[in-house]
Amino acid sequence: MLLLKDAGIPAVLGLWILSSLCASRPFPFHFGHRLRGPAQQEKAERAWRDRPDFRSALRGLTVLWGGAQLFDAVLSTVEALVLPVDVVPSSAGSSPL
């Protein structure tokens, strides 16, 4: 059961990212907004408002990012349920020593 907890964070994160598709702006837009200066923020707002290809690309990135998080959660769950307990930490790149 302790190994299954490793799947919780990416599962919640993936669902949260995908749910941002229902918001006015998807998660990648807000993530990038924090990295931009004021002039670039205004430019991104204009691009969101005026360019359907920009909106489509950010929505596609949202699906990709959220889907990758959910895929990671599924792999972690399968790993925890199928592999022997002493093998799971070493398969994640940890040293057995």
CSV table of C-alpha atoms in Angstrom, one decimal:
chain,number,residue,atom,x,y,z
A,1,MET,CA,0.0,0.0,0.0
A,2,LEU,CA,2.9,2.4,0.7
A,3,LEU,CA,4.1,2.0,-2.9
A,4,LEU,CA,0.7,3.0,-4.2
A,5,LYS,CA,1.0,6.4,-2.6
A,6,ASP,CA,3.6,7.3,-5.3
A,7,ALA,CA,0.8,7.2,-7.8
A,8,GLY,CA,-1.4,9.7,-6.0
A,9,ILE,CA,0.5,12.9,-6.7
A,10,PRO,CA,0.7,12.5,-10.5
A,11,ALA,CA,-2.9,11.3,-10.6
A,12,VAL,CA,-4.2,14.4,-8.8
A,13,LEU,CA,-1.9,16.7,-10.8
A,14,GLY,CA,-3.0,15.1,-14.1
A,15,LEU,CA,-6.7,15.5,-13.2
A,16,TRP,CA,-6.1,19.1,-12.1
A,17,ILE,CA,-4.3,19.9,-15.3
A,18,LEU,CA,-6.9,18.3,-17.5
A,19,SER,CA,-9.7,20.0,-15.5
A,20,SER,CA,-8.1,23.4,-16.4
A,21,LEU,CA,-9.5,22.8,-19.9
A,22,CYS,CA,-12.8,23.9,-18.5
A,23,ALA,CA,-11.4,27.1,-17.1
A,24,SER,CA,-11.1,30.4,-19.1
A,25,ARG,CA,-7.4,29.7,-19.6
A,26,PRO,CA,-5.7,26.3,-19.4
A,27,PHE,CA,-2.9,25.5,-16.9
A,28,PRO,CA,0.0,26.0,-19.4
A,29,PHE,CA,-1.2,29.5,-20.1
A,30,HIS,CA,-1.1,30.4,-16.4
A,31,PHE,CA,2.2,28.6,-15.9
A,32,GLY,CA,3.8,30.6,-18.7
A,33,HIS,CA,2.2,33.8,-17.5
A,34,ARG,CA,4.2,33.6,-14.3
A,35,LEU,CA,7.4,33.3,-16.3
A,36,ARG,CA,6.8,36.3,-18.6
A,37,GLY,CA,7.4,40.0,-18.0
A,38,PRO,CA,4.5,42.5,-18.2
A,39,ALA,CA,5.0,43.2,-21.9
A,40,GLN,CA,5.0,39.5,-22.8
A,41,GLN,CA,2.0,38.9,-20.6
A,42,GLU,CA,0.0,41.4,-22.6
A,43,LYS,CA,1.3,39.8,-25.8
A,44,ALA,CA,0.1,36.4,-24.6
A,45,GLU,CA,-3.3,37.8,-23.7
A,46,ARG,CA,-3.6,39.2,-27.2
A,47,ALA,CA,-2.5,35.9,-28.8
A,48,TRP,CA,-5.1,34.1,-26.7
A,49,ARG,CA,-7.8,36.5,-27.7
A,50,ASP,CA,-6.9,36.8,-31.4
A,51,ARG,CA,-5.2,33.5,-32.5
A,52,PRO,CA,-7.2,30.3,-32.5
A,53,ASP,CA,-4.0,28.3,-33.3
A,54,PHE,CA,-2.4,29.6,-30.1
A,55,ARG,CA,-5.5,28.5,-28.1
A,56,SER,CA,-5.5,25.2,-29.8
A,57,ALA,CA,-1.8,24.6,-29.2
A,58,LEU,CA,-2.1,25.4,-25.5
A,59,ARG,CA,-5.1,23.1,-25.2
A,60,GLY,CA,-3.2,20.4,-26.9
A,61,LEU,CA,-0.3,20.9,-24.5
A,62,THR,CA,-2.7,20.7,-21.6
A,63,VAL,CA,-4.0,17.4,-22.8
A,64,LEU,CA,-0.5,16.1,-23.4
A,65,TRP,CA,0.8,17.3,-20.0
A,66,GLY,CA,-2.2,16.0,-18.0
A,67,GLY,CA,-2.3,12.7,-19.9
A,68,ALA,CA,1.4,12.2,-19.2
A,69,GLN,CA,0.8,12.7,-15.5
A,70,LEU,CA,-2.0,10.2,-15.5
A,71,PHE,CA,0.1,7.7,-17.5
A,72,ASP,CA,2.8,8.1,-14.9
A,73,ALA,CA,0.2,7.4,-12.2
A,74,VAL,CA,-1.0,4.3,-14.0
A,75,LEU,CA,2.6,3.0,-14.5
A,76,SER,CA,3.4,3.6,-10.8
A,77,THR,CA,0.2,1.7,-9.8
A,78,VAL,CA,1.0,-1.2,-12.0
A,79,GLU,CA,4.6,-1.3,-10.8
A,80,ALA,CA,3.4,-1.3,-7.1
A,81,LEU,CA,0.9,-4.0,-7.7
A,82,VAL,CA,2.8,-6.4,-10.0
A,83,LEU,CA,6.5,-6.2,-9.1
A,84,PRO,CA,7.9,-7.7,-5.9
A,85,VAL,CA,8.3,-5.1,-3.1
A,86,ASP,CA,12.1,-5.4,-3.0
A,87,VAL,CA,12.4,-4.7,-6.8
A,88,VAL,CA,10.2,-1.5,-7.0
A,89,PRO,CA,12.6,1.0,-5.4
A,90,SER,CA,15.5,-0.2,-7.7
A,91,SER,CA,13.3,0.1,-10.8
A,92,ALA,CA,12.7,3.7,-10.0
A,93,GLY,CA,16.5,4.4,-10.2
A,94,SER,CA,17.2,4.0,-6.5
A,95,SER,CA,20.2,2.1,-5.4
A,96,PRO,CA,19.5,-1.1,-3.4
A,97,LEU,CA,22.3,-0.2,-1.0
